[in-house]
XYZ file of C-alpha atoms in Angstrom:
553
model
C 0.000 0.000 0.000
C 1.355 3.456 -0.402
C -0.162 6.494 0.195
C -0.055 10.423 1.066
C -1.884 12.303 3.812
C -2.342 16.096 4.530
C -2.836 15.099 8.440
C 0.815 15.170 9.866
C 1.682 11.498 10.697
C 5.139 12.498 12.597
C 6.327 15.273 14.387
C 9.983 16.992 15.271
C 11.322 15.613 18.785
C 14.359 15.236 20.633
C 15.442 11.618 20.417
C 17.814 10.442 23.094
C 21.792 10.305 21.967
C 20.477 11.538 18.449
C 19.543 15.307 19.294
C 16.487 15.775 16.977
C 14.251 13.420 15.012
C 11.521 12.862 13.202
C 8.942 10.621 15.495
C 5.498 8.860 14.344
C 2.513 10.336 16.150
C 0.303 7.805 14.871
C 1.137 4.167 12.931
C 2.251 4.420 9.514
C 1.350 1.426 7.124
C 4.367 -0.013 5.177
C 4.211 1.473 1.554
C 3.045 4.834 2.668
C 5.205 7.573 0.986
C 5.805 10.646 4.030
C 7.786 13.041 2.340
C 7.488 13.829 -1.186
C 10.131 17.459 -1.050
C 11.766 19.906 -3.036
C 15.264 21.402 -2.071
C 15.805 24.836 -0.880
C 19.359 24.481 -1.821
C 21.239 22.819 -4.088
C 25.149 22.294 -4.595
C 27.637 20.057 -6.886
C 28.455 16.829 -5.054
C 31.864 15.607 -4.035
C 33.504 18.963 -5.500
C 36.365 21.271 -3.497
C 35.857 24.172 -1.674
C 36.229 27.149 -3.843
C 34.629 30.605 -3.614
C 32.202 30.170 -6.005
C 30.387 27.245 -4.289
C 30.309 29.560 -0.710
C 28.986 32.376 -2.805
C 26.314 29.944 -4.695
C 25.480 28.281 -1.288
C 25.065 32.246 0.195
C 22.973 33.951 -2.248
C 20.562 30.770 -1.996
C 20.466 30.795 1.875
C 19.760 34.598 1.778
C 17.088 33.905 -0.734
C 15.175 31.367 1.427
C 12.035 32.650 3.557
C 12.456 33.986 6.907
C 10.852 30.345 8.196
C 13.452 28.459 5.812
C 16.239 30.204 6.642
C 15.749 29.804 10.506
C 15.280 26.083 9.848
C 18.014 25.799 7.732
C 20.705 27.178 10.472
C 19.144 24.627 12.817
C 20.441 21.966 11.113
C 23.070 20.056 12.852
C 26.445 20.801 11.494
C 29.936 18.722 12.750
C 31.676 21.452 10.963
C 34.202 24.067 12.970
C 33.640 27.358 10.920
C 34.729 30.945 11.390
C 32.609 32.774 9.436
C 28.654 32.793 7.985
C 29.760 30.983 4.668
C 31.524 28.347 6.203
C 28.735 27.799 8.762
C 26.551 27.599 5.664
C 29.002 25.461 4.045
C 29.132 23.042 6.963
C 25.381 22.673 7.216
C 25.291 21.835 3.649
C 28.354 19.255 3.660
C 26.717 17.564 6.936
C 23.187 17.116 6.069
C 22.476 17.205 2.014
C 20.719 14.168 0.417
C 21.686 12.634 -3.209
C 19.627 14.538 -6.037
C 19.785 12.637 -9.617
C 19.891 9.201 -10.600
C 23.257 9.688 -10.538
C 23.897 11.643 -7.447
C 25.736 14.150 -9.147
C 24.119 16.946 -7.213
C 23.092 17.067 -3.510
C 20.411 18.789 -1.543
C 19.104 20.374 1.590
C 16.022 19.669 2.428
C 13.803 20.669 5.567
C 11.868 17.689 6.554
C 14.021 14.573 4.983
C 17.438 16.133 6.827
C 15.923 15.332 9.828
C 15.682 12.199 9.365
C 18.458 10.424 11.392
C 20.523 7.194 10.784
C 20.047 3.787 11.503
C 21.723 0.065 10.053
C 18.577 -1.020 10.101
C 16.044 1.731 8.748
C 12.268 1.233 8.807
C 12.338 3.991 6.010
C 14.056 4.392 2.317
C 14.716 7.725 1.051
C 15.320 8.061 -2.847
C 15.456 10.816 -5.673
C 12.690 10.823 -7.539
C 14.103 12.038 -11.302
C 10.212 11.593 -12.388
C 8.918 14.197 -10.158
C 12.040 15.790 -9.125
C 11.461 15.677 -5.300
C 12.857 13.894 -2.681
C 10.865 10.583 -1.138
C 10.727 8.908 1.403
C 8.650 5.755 1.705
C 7.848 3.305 4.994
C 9.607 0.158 4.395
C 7.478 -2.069 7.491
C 4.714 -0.895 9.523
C 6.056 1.943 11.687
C 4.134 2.875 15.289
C 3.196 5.536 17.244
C 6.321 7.301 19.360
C 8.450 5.140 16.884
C 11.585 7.286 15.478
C 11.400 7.331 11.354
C 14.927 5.981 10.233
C 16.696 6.296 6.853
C 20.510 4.567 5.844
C 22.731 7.367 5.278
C 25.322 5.238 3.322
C 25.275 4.200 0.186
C 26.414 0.517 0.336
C 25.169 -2.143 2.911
C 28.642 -2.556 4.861
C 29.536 -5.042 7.937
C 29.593 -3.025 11.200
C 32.961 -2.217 11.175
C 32.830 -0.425 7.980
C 29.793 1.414 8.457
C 30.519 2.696 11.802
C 34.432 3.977 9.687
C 32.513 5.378 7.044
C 29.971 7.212 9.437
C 32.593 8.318 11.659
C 34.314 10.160 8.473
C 31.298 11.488 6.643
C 28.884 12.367 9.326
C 31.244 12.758 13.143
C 29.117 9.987 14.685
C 29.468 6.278 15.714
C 25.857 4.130 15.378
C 25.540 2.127 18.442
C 21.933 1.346 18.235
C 19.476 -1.698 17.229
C 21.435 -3.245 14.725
C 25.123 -1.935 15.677
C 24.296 -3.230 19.521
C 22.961 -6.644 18.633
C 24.788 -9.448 21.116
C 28.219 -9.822 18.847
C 27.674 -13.295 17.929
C 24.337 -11.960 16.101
C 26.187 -9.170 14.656
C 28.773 -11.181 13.287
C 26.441 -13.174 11.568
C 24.840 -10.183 10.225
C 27.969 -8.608 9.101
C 28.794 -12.232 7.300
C 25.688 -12.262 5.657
C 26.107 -8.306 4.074
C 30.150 -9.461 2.781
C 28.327 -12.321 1.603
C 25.790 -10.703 -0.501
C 28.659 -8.011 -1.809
C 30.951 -10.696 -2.471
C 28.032 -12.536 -4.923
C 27.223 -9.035 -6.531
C 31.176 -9.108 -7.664
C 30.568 -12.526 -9.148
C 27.077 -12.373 -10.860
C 28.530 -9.114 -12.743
C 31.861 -10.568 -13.412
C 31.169 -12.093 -16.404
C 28.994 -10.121 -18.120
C 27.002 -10.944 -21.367
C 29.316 -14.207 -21.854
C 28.808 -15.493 -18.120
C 24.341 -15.202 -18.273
C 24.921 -17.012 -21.707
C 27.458 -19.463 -20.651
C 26.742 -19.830 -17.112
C 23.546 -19.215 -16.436
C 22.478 -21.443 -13.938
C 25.389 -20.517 -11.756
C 24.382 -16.735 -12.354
C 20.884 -17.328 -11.360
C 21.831 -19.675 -8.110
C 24.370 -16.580 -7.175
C 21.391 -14.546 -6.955
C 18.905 -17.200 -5.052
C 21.752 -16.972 -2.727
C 21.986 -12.935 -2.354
C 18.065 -13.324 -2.102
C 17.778 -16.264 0.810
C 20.789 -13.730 2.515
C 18.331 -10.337 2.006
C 15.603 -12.215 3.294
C 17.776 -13.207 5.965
C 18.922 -10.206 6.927
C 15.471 -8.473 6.305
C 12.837 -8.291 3.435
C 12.508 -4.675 3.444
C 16.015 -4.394 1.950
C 16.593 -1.838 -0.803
C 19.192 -4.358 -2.965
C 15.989 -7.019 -3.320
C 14.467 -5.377 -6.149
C 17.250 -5.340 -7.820
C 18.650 -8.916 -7.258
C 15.243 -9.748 -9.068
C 15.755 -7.807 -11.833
C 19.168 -9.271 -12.489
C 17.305 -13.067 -12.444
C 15.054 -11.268 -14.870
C 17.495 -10.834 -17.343
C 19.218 -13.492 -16.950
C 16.264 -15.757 -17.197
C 14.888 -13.579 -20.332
C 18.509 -13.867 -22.284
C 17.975 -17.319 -22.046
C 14.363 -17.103 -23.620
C 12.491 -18.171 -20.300
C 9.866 -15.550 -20.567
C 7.829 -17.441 -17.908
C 10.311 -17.277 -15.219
C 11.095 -13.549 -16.595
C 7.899 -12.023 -15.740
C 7.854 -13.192 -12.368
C 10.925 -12.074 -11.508
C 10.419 -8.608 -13.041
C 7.002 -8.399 -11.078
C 8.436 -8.939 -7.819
C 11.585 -6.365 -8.580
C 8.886 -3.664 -9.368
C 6.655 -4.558 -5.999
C 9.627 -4.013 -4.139
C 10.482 -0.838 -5.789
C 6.650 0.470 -5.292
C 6.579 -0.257 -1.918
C 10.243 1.043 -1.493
C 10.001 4.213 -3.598
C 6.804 4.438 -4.888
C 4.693 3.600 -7.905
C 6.230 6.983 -10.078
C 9.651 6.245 -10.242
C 11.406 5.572 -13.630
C 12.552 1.763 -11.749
C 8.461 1.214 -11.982
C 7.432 2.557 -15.090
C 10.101 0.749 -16.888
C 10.199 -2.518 -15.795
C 6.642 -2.583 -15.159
C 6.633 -2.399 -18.740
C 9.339 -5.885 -18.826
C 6.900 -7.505 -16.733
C 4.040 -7.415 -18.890
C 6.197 -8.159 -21.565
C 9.471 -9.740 -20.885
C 10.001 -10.479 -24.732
C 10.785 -7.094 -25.600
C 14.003 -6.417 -23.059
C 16.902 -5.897 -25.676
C 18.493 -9.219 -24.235
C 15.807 -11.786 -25.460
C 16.759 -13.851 -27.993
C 20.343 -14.444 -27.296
C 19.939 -17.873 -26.604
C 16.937 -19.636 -26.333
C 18.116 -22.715 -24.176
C 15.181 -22.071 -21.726
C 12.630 -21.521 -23.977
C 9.707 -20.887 -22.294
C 5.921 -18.616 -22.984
C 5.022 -15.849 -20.563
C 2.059 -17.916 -18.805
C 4.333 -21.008 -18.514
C 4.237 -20.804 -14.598
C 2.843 -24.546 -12.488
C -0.115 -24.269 -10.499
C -0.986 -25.904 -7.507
C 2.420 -26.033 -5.880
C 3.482 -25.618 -2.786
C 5.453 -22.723 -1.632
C 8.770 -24.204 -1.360
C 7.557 -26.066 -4.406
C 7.206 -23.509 -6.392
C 10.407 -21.788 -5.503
C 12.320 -24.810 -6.682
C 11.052 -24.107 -9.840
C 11.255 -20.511 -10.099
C 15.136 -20.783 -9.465
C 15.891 -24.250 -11.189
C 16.767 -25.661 -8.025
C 17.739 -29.121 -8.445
C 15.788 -31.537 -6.562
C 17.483 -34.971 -5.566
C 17.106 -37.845 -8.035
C 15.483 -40.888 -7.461
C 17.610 -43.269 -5.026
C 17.229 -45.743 -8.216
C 18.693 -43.433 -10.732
C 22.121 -43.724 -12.301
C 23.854 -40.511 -12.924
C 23.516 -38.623 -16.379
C 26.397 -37.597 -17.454
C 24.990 -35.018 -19.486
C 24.184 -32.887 -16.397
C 26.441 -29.755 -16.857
C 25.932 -28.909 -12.583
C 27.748 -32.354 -12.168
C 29.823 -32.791 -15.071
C 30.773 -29.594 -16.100
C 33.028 -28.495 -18.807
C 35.760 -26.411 -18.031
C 34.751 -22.926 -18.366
C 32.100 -23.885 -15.940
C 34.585 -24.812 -13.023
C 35.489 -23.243 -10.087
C 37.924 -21.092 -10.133
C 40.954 -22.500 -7.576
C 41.351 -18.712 -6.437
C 37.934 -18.003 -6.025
C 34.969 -19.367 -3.668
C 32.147 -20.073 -6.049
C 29.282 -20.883 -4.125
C 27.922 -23.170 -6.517
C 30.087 -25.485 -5.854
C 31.372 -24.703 -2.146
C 29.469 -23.760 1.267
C 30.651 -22.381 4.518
C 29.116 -22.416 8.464
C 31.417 -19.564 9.446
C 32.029 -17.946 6.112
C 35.856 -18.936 6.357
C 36.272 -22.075 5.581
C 34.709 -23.508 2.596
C 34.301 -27.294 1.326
C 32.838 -28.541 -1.277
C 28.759 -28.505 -1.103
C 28.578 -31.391 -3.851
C 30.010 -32.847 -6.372
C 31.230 -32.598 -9.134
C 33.494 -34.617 -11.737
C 35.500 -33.088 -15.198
C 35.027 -35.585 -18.567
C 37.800 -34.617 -21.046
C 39.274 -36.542 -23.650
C 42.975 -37.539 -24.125
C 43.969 -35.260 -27.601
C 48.205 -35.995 -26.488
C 50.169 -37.009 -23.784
C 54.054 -36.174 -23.271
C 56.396 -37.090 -20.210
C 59.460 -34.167 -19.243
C 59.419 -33.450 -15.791
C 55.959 -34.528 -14.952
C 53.010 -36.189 -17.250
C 51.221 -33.967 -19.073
C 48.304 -34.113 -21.209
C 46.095 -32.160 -23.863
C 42.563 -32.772 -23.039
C 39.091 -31.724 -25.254
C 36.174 -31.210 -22.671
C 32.666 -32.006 -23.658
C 32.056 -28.058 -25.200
C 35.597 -29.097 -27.682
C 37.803 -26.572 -25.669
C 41.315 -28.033 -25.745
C 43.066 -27.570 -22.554
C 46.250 -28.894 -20.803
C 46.591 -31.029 -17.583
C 49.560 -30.934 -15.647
C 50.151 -33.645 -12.984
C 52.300 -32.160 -9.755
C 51.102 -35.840 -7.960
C 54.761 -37.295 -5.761
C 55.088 -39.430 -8.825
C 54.326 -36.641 -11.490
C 51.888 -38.542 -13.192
C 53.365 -41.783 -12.921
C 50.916 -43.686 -10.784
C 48.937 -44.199 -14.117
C 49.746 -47.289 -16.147
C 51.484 -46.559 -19.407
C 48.492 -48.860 -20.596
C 45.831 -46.261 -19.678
C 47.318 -42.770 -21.046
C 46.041 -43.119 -24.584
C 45.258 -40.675 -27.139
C 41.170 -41.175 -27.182
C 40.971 -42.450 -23.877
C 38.316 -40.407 -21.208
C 39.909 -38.528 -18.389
C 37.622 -38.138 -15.286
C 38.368 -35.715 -12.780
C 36.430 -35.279 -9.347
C 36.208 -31.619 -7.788
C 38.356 -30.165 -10.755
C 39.463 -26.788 -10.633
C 40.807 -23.890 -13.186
C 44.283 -23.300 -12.621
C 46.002 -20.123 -13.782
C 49.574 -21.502 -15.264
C 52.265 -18.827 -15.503
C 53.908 -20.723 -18.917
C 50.686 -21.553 -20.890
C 46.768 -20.996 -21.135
C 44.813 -21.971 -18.136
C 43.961 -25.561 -17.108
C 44.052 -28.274 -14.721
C 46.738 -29.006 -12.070
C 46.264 -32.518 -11.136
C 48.175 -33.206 -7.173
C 45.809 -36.274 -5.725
C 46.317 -39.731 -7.678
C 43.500 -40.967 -5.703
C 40.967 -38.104 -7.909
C 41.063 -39.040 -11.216
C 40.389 -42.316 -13.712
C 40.878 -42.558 -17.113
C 38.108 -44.914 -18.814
C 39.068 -46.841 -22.093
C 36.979 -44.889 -24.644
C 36.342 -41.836 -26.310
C 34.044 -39.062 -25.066
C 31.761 -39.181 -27.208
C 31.046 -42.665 -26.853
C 31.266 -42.326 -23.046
C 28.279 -39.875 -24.087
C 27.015 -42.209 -26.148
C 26.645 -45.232 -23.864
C 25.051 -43.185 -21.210
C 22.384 -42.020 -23.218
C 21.611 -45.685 -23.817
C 21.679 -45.787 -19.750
C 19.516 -43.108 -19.565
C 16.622 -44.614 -21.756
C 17.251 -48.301 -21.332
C 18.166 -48.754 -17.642
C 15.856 -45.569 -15.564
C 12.650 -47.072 -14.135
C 9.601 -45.008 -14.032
C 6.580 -45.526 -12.346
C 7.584 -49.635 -12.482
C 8.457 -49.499 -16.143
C 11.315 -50.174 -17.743
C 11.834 -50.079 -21.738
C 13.848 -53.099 -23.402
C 17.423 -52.891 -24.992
C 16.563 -55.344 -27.220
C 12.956 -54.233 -28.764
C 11.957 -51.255 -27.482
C 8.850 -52.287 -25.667
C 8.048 -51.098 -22.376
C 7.147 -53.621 -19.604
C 7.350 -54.166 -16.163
C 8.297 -58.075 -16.366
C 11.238 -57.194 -17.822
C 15.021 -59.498 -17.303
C 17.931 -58.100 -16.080
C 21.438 -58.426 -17.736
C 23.065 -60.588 -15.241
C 26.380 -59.848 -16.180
C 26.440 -55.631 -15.687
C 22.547 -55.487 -14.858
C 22.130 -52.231 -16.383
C 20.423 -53.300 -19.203
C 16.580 -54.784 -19.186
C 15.318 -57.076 -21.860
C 11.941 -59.148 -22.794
C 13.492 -63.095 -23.071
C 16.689 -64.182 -24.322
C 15.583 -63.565 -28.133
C 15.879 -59.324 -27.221
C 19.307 -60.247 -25.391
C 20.770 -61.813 -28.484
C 19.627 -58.908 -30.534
C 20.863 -56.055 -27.669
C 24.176 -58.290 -28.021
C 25.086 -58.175 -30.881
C 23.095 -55.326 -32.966
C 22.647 -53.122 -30.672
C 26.720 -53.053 -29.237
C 26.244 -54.019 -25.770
C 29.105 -57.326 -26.264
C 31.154 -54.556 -26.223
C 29.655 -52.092 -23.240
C 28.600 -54.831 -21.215
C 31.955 -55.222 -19.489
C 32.312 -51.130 -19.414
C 29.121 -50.852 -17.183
C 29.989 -53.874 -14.915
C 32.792 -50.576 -13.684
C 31.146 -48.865 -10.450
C 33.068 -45.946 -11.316
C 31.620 -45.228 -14.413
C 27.694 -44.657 -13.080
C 26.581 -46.098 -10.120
C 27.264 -43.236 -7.607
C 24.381 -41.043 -6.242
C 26.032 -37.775 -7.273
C 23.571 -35.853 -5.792
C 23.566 -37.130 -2.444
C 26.679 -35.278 -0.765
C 27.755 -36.445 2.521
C 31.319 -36.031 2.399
C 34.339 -36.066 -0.393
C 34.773 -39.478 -2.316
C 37.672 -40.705 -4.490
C 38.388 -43.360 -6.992
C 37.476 -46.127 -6.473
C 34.250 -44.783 -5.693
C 32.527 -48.227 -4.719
C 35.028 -48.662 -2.482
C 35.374 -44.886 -1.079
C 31.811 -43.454 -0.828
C 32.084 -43.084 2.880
C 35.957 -42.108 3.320
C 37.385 -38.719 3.234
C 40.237 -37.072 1.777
């Protein structure tokens, strides 16, 4: 709800340790907009001293009502000044609010410069560039003798920061509410705000290339900035526009569906923020009726979707999942597809080793980090050479050539001269990009126990999966034969690798021998190859992995 009043819903009063205030004399709703103001004086931001800014500042003071100008030098100013234009000048420098998008001017105005600080503000000020006043809109339901709040800085900060940049800008320490919580509270809290900073740097880092590349990690940054907002409380101004940035992302990728739910909830919280007339509103109210026409549609269309393509019926938490692609856990039946790009991903899709990416790593204390899943590298053996150390060429599953580097104590030769061969599969668990000083980036390979090279190519490692995927998955009791086709529930197992199902011996004999499994059989009898639950993460594994699902490194 938002609305104005010409009944005054707040008063002037002294406010204990904070001089003057603005105070609610009755409840105001959240959404209500209290101040809608134009300045009385107006000044370049973040430019030096110089004459002409005193005089400018002067000649507007002494052009202000008698009322205005009385309020004006009431103001509080941290300023020491000798003389009426620095005392102006002071006032100005202490107290003046942001005008333009941009900021590039700031302002003095009566009512909104009394509002004080706080880390945790009931109230969001903002510069309206539609209406060209200052606003100021309830964030939660405020009540009566309540003080009206509004966050001076710019940036959410952790404690320490905010209380440095206060100090410097403004003479004053907060040490209320939020700054005063017990310290193991405001640790958390202050974890929580690097947190969300830290996943702004990385859903911006890549740009264009990353929401086409990468968008599934993009969009699970921001599910995590989200959960952390809502966390650290709803009301916060940076939720609007960690919706609009899974709008985009979503919409680049053709999902118009997910698009225009994301860009509806980005514009509620901007309405109830700062108000149904700002630019924020009009324009992406605009996106969310019609997601297809933001200038990044189109650039791929890998999650094709229509604009009504939203389930009914779900739960919350349901629903959720599939707003944000969450992966649910697979069946306890189901053999791992190693199409999956979250589990086997190619390798412009790994971590980084100097970087925590949160898609693939979780922390308690927001220190130390381990692995939150797994996750296993498939590249293909394109040459092989032995100097100091074994090192390989390798093509992942997107054709990228890269090279591997083994620092293992035996520099690579744990590995049978058998297995290195030039077509063979390389399989990697928790892989990570390495940075090498002498060549492009790869993979530097130090624990024997983490990798297995499997005796075919890629693409027919691809290949015979798919078959796994079709012929071996049960659903709802059914199974579908590798010899025929037909889909039973009396189907017989393959008692040599039993992976495969078939109708009677006739569909075995043809799966045999027509359809190639004489020569997979023996590959899928290997645990390693399929058999782990990759989704179910309980602690690190290693090869083998029958024999290691339960060990650590």
């Amino acid at each position: 709800m938002q609305s104005t009043t010409g009944n005054p819903i707040y008063a002037l009063r002294d406010v204990p340790g904070k001089g003057k205030g603005l105070v609610a004399i009755e409840k105001i709703s959240k959404g209500t907009r209290i101040l809608s103001e134009e300045p009385i004086i107006t000044v370049p931001r973040n430019k030096p001293d110089s004459e002409q800014l005193r005089i400018s500042i002067c000649q507007q003071v002494d052009a202000l009502s008698e009322y205005q100008r009385r309020a004006f030098l009431s103001i509080h100013n941290i300023h020491v000044y000798r003389n009426t234009a620095e005392q102006y000048l002071g006032i100005v420098r202490t107290n003046a609010l942001p005008i333009k998008t941009n900021g590039s001017e700031g302002g003095i105005f009566l009512e909104a410069c009394r509002i004080n600080h706080a880390c945790d503000n009931n109230a969001q000020k903002n510069w309206n560039g539609n209406i060209k006043r200052h606003t100021v809109y309830v964030l939660r339901d405020i009540y009566k003798g309540e003080e009206i709040t509004i966050y001076y800085l710019g940036v959410h900060k952790n404690r320490e920061a905010r209380n440095e940049a206060l100090q410097a800008k403004f003479g004053f320490i907060y040490l209320y509410r939020l700054c005063s919580l017990p310290l193991e509270q405001s640790q958390e809290s202050d974890r929580r705000l690097d947190e969300i900073y830290r996943l702004e740097g990385l859903i911006g880092r890549g740009g264009i290339e990353g929401i086409l590349s990468s968008p599934l990690r993009s969009l699970y940054y921001i599910d995590q900035q989200v959960r952390l907002y809502n966390k650290q409380g709803s009301d916060d101004a940076g939720l609007p526009r960690a919706f609009l940035d899974a709008a985009q992302i979503v919409i680049a990728n053709g999902d118009l569906g997910r698009g225009r739910i994301f860009a509806e909830r980005a514009v509620s919280g901007w309405w109830t923020a700062l108000g149904g007339d700002i630019m924020e509103v009009i324009e992406h109210g605009t996106l969310a009726r019609e997601p297809s026409k933001h200038k990044l549609y189109g650039l791929s269309m890998k999650w094709r979707t229509t604009v009504d393509v939203a389930p009914r019926g779900l739960e919350p938490s349901d629903f959720e999942d599939w707003l944000w692609k969450r992966e649910k856990p697979k069946h306890p039946g189901q053999l791992a597809d190693l199409r999956s790009h979250a589990t086997f991903p190619g390798f412009i899709d790994l971590p980084d080793e100097n970087d925590v990416d949160l898609d693939f790593y979780e922390s308690s204390d927001m220190v130390t980090y381990r692995p939150r899943r797994h996750w296993c590298f498939l590249g293909e053996i394109a040459d092989f050479a032995t100097l100091l150390r074994l090192q390989m060429e390798i093509k992942d599953v997107n054709g990228r050539k890269i090279p591997l580097y083994f620092y293992t104590d035996g520099r690579g030769s744990e590995l049978a001269p058998a297995q290195v061969q030039r077509g063979y599969t390389v399989a990697i668990l928790y892989a990570q990009r390495h940075a090498f000083m002498f060549c492009e980036p790869g993979i530097r390979h130090e624990d024997p126990r983490m990798i297995k090279i499997f005796p075919l190519s890629l693409h027919e490692l691809l290949a015979l999966n798919d078959q796994v995927q079709q012929f071996s998955i049960e659903l709802d009791g059914i199974r579908m034969c590798h010899g025929c086709g037909r889909k039973a529930a009396s189907l017989k197992q393959c008692g040599k690798c039993s992976s495969f199902w078939y109708c009677d011996r006739a569909c075995q004999g043809a799966g045999w021998t027509e359809k190639g499994h004489k020569a997979n059989c023996k590959l899928l009898k290997d645990p390693d190859l399929l058999v782990l639950k990759w989704d179910e993460f309980d602690n690190y594994i290693r090869f083998p992995l029958y024999a290691a699902e339960d060990s650590e490194v």
